[in-house]
Coordinates of C-alpha atoms in Angstrom, one line a residue:
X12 CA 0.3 16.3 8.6
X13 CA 3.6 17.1 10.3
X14 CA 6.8 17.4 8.7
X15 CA 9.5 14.9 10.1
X16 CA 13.2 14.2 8.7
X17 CA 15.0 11.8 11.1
X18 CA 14.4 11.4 15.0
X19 CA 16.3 9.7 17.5
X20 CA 14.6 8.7 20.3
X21 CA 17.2 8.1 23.1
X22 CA 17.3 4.6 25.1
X23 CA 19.7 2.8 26.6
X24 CA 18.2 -0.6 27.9
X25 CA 19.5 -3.3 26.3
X26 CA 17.9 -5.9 24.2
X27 CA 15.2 -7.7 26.0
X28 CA 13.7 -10.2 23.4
X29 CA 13.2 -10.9 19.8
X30 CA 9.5 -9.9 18.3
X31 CA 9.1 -12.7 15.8
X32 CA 10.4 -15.3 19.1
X33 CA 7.2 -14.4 20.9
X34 CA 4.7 -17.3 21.0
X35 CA 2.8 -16.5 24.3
X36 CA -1.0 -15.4 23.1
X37 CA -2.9 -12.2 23.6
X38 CA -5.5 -12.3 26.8
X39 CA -8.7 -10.9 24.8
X40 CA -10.9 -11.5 27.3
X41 CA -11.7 -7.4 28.1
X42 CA -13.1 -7.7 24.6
X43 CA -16.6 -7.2 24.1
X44 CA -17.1 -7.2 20.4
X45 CA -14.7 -9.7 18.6
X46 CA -15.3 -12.4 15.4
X47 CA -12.7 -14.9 15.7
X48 CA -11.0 -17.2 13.0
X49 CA -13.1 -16.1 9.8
X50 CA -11.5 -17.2 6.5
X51 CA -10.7 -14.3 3.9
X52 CA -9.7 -17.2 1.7
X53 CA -10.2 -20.5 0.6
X54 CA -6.8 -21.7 -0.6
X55 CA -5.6 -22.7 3.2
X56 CA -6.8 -23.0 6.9
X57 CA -4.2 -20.4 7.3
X58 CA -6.0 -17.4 5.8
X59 CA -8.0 -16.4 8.5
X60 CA -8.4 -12.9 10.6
X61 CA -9.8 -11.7 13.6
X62 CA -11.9 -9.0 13.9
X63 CA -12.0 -6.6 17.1
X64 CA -14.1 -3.6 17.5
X65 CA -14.3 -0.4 20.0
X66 CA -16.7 -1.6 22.9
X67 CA -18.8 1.3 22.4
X68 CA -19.6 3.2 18.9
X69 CA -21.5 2.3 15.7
X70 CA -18.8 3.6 13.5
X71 CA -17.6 3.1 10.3
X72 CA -14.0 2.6 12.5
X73 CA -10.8 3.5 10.7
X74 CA -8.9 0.3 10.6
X75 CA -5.9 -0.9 11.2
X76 CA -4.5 -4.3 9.8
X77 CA -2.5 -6.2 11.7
X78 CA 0.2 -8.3 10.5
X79 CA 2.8 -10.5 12.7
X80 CA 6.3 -11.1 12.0
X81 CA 7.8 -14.5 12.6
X82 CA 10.2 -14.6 9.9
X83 CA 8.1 -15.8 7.4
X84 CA 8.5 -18.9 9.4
X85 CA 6.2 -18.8 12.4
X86 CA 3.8 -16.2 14.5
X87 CA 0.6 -16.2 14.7
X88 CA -2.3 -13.4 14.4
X89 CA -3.4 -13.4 18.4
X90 CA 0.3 -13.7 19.6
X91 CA 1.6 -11.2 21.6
X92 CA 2.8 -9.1 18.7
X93 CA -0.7 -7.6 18.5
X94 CA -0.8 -6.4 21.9
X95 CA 0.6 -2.5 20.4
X96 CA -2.0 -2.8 17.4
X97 CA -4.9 -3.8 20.1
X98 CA -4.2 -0.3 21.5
X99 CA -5.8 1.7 19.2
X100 CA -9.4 0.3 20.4
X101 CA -8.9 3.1 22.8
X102 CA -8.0 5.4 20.0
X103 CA -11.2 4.5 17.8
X104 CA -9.8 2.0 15.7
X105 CA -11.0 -1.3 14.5
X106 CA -8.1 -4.0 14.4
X107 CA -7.8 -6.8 11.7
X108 CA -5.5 -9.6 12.7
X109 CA -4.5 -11.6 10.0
X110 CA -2.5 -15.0 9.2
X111 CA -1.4 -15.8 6.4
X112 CA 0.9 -18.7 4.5
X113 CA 4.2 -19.3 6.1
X114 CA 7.0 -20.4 4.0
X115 CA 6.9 -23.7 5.0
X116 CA 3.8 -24.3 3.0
X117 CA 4.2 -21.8 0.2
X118 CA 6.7 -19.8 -1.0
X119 CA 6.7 -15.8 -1.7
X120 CA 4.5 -14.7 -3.6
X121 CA 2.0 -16.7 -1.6
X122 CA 2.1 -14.7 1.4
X123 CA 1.9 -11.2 -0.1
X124 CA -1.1 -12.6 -2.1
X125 CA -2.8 -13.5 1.4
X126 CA -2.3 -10.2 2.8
X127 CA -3.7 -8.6 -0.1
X128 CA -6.8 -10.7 -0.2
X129 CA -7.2 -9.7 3.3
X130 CA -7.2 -5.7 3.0
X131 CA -9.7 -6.7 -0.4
X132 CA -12.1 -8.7 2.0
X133 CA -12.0 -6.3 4.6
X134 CA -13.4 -3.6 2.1
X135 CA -15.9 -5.9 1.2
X136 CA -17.4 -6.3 4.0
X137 CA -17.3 -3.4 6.1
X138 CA -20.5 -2.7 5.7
X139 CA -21.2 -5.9 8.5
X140 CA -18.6 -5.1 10.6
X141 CA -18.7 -1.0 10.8
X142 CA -15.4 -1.0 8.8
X143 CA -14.8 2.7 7.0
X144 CA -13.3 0.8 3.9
X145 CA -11.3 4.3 2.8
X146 CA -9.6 4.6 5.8
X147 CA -7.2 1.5 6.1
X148 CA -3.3 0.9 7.9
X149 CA -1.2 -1.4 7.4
X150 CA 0.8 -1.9 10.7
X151 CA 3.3 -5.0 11.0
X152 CA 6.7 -5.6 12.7
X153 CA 9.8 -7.6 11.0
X154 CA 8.9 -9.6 8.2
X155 CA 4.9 -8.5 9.0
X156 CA 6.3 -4.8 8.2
X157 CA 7.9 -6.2 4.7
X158 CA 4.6 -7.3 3.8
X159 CA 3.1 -4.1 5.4
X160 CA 5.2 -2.1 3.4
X161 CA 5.4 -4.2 0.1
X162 CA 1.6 -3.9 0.1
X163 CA 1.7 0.0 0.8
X164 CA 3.8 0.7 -2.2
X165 CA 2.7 -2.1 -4.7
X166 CA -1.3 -1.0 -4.6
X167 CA -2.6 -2.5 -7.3
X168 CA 0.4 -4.4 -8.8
X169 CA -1.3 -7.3 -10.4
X170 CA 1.7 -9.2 -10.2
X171 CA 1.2 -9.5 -6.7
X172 CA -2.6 -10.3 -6.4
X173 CA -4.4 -13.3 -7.1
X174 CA -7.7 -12.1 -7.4
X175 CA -9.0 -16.1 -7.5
X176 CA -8.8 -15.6 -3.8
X177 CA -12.0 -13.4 -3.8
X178 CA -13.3 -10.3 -4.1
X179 CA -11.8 -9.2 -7.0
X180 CA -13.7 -5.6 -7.2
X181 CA -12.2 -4.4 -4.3
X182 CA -8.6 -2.9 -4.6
X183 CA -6.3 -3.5 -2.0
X184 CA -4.7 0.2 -1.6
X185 CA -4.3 1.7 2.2
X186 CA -4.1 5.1 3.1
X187 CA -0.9 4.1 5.9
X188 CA 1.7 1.8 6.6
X189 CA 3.4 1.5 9.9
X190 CA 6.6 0.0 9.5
X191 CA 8.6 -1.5 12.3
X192 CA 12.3 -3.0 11.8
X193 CA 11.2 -4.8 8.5
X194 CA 13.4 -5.8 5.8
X195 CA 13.6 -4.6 2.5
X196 CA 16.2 -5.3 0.0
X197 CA 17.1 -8.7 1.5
X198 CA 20.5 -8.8 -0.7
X199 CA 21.8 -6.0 1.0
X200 CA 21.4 -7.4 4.6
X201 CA 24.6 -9.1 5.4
X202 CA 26.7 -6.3 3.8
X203 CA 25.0 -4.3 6.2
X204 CA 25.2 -5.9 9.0
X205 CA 29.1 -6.8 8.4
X206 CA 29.2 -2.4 8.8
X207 CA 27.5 -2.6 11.5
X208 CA 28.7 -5.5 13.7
X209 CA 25.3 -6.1 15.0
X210 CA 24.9 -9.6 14.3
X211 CA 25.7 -12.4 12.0
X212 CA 25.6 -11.9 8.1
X213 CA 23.8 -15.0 7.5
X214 CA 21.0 -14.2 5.5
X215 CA 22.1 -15.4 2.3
X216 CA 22.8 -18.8 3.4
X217 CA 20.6 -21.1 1.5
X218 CA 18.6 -22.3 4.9
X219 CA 17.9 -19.1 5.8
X220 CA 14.1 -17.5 6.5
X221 CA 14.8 -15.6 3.4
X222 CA 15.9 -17.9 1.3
X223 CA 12.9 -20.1 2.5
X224 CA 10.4 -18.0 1.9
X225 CA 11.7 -17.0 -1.6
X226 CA 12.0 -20.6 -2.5
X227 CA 16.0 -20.9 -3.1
X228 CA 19.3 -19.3 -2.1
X229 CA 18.7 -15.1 -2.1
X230 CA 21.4 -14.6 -4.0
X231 CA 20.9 -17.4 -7.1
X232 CA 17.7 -15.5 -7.7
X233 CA 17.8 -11.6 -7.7
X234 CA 14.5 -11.0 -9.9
X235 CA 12.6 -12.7 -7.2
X236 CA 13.7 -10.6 -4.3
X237 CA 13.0 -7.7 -6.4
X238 CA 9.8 -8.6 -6.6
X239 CA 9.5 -8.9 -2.5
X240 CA 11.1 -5.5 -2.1
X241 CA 9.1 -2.8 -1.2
X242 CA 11.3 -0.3 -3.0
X243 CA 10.6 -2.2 -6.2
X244 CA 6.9 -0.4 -6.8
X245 CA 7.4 3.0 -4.9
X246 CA 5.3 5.7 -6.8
X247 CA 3.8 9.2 -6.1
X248 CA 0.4 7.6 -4.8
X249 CA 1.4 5.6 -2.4
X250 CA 0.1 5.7 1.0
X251 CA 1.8 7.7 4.4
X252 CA 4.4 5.8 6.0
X253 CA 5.7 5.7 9.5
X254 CA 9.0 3.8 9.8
X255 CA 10.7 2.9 13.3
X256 CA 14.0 0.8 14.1
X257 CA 16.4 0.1 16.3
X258 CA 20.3 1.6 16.0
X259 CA 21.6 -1.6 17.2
X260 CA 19.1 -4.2 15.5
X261 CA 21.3 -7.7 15.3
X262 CA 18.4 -9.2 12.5
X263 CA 17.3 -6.3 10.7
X264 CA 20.4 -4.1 10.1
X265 CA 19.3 -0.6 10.2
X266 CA 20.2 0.8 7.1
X267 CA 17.4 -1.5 5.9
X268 CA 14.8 1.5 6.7
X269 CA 17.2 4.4 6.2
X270 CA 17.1 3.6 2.3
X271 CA 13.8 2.5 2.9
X272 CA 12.9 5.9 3.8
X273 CA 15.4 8.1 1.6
X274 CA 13.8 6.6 -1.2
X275 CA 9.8 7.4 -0.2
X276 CA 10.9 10.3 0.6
X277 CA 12.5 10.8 -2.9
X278 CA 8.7 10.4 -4.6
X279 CA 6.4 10.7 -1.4
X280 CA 8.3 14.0 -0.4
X281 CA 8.8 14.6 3.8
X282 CA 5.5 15.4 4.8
X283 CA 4.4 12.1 4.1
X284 CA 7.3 9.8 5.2
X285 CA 8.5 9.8 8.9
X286 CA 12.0 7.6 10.4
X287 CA 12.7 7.2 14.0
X288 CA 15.6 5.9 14.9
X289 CA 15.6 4.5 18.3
X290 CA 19.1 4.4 19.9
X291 CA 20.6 2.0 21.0
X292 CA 17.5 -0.4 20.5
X293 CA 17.4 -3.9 19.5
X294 CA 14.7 -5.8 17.4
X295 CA 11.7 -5.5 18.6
X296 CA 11.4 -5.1 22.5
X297 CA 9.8 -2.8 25.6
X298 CA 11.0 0.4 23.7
X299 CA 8.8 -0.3 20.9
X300 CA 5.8 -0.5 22.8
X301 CA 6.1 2.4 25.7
X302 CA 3.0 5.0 25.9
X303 CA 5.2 7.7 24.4
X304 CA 5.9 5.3 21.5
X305 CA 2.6 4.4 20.9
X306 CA 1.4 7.9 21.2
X307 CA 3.9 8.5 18.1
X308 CA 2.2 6.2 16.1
X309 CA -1.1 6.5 16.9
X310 CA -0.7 10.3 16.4
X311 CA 0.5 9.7 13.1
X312 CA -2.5 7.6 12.4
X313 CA -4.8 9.9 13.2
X314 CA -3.3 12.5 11.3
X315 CA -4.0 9.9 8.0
X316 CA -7.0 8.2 8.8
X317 CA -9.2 10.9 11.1

């Protein structure tokens, strides 16, 4: 596995739209094999996943886990967010797509609990689909890449897991976690973005998506967004991470994944945490999706998972 500190990847177009915005859906018709809308839970019609496989190949597939952003708020598990993840069918992968609970029908820890019922039912049945159940990434964008990430480094925190939800023998630990722009310390956010000039420091405002999803104004409860901060559970076994963001994210301030990374790095060491910076990049967008980006990540999730 490579070494990296900090890259930055030059770029200088300019923002071109907002990942969590997009609503258009994927065309999967050049699919062969693909299971559509399975539940992974009984708790809501929300917690279902779609399954998509190599066209050729009897595996077990490595897989990656796919989980949308939207704010907590919206998205959806065949929008076009998963048009990067679908990618790595040509690498060898097998892609899980998942939804889960948005805040308007349950508040945090709901949604964490759904993604973590998800990686458990996908070990427990990989035997049916070709699934290698050791070899697992997490890969999500904005708040898909906080869950991402708060499931990379919380394993098996049973403080996040409701194991009522099924298939409680499994364990819900990955291998690698491919963050893009996500948000970590949510109380730290407008600060940040006030250095930064970016965009507006609203995200303690009582109607915003974080306070929504937490249940109440960020800053009346600190415990709680704790709790939904992947920092909060960072220890020596946790999995690989890749982490990408833009210089000139207006949503996600930047310094969101610098301190992300600084403190994996801390515990993981360097060869198993990677930044990439890319300048002058919004959130989200083109840049995040180009062949030589994608041949970044995929490169790195080889290195894990092959």
């Amino acid at each position: 596995m490579r070494s990296v500190t900090i890259i930055l990847i030059a770029s200088f177009s300019v923002f071109t739209s907002v990942l969590f915005s997009q609503t258009a859906l994927v065309d999967l018709s050049n699919i062969k094999r693909k299971w559509l809308d399975i539940p992974y839970a009984n708790l809501s019609p929300a917690e279902k996943l779609d399954i998509y496989l190599p066209d050729d190949g009897d595996g077990p597939f490595p897989v990656i886990i796919s989980i949308h952003g939207g704010g907590f708020m919206f998205g959806d598990k065949a929008d076009e967010q998963l048009n990067p993840m679908l990618k790595g069918l040509n690498h060898g992968y097998a892609i899980v797509s998942i939804n889960y609970r948005m805040s308007g029908e349950a508040i945090f820890p709901a949604n964490i609990n759904d993604v973590k019922a998800a990686i458990r039912w996908v070990k427990a049945n990989a035997a049916e689909y070709k699934f290698s159940p050791k070899r697992i990434a997490l890969w999500g964008g904005s708040a898909g890449a906080n869950l991402a990430a708060l499931a990379g480094t919380s394993g098996d925190v049973k403080e996040l897991e409701d194991m009522s939800m099924g298939n409680a023998k499994q364990s819900s630990r990955v291998m690698a976690v491919v963050d893009w722009f996500g948000p970590t310390n949510f109380l730290l956010m407008d600060e940040q973005l006030k250095e930064t000039g970016n965009g507006k420091p609203d995200k303690s405002e009582a109607n915003s998506m974080l306070s929504k999803v937490l249940g109440q104004k960020i800053t009346e409860i600190p415990e709680k967004v704790k709790m939904a901060n992947p920092e909060s559970y960072i220890t020596s076994d946790d999995p690989a991470f890749l982490i990408q963001h833009g210089t000139k994210d207006p949503i996600v301030p930047t310094q969101q994944s610098v301190l992300f990374y600084e403190k994996l790095v801390k515990v993981l060491g360097k060869e198993k945490v990677t930044l990439h910076l890319l300048e002058g990049v919004q959130h989200g967008g083109k840049e995040f999706e180009t062949p030589e980006n994608l041949q970044i990540v995929f490169s790195f999730l080889d290195k894990i998972l092959k």
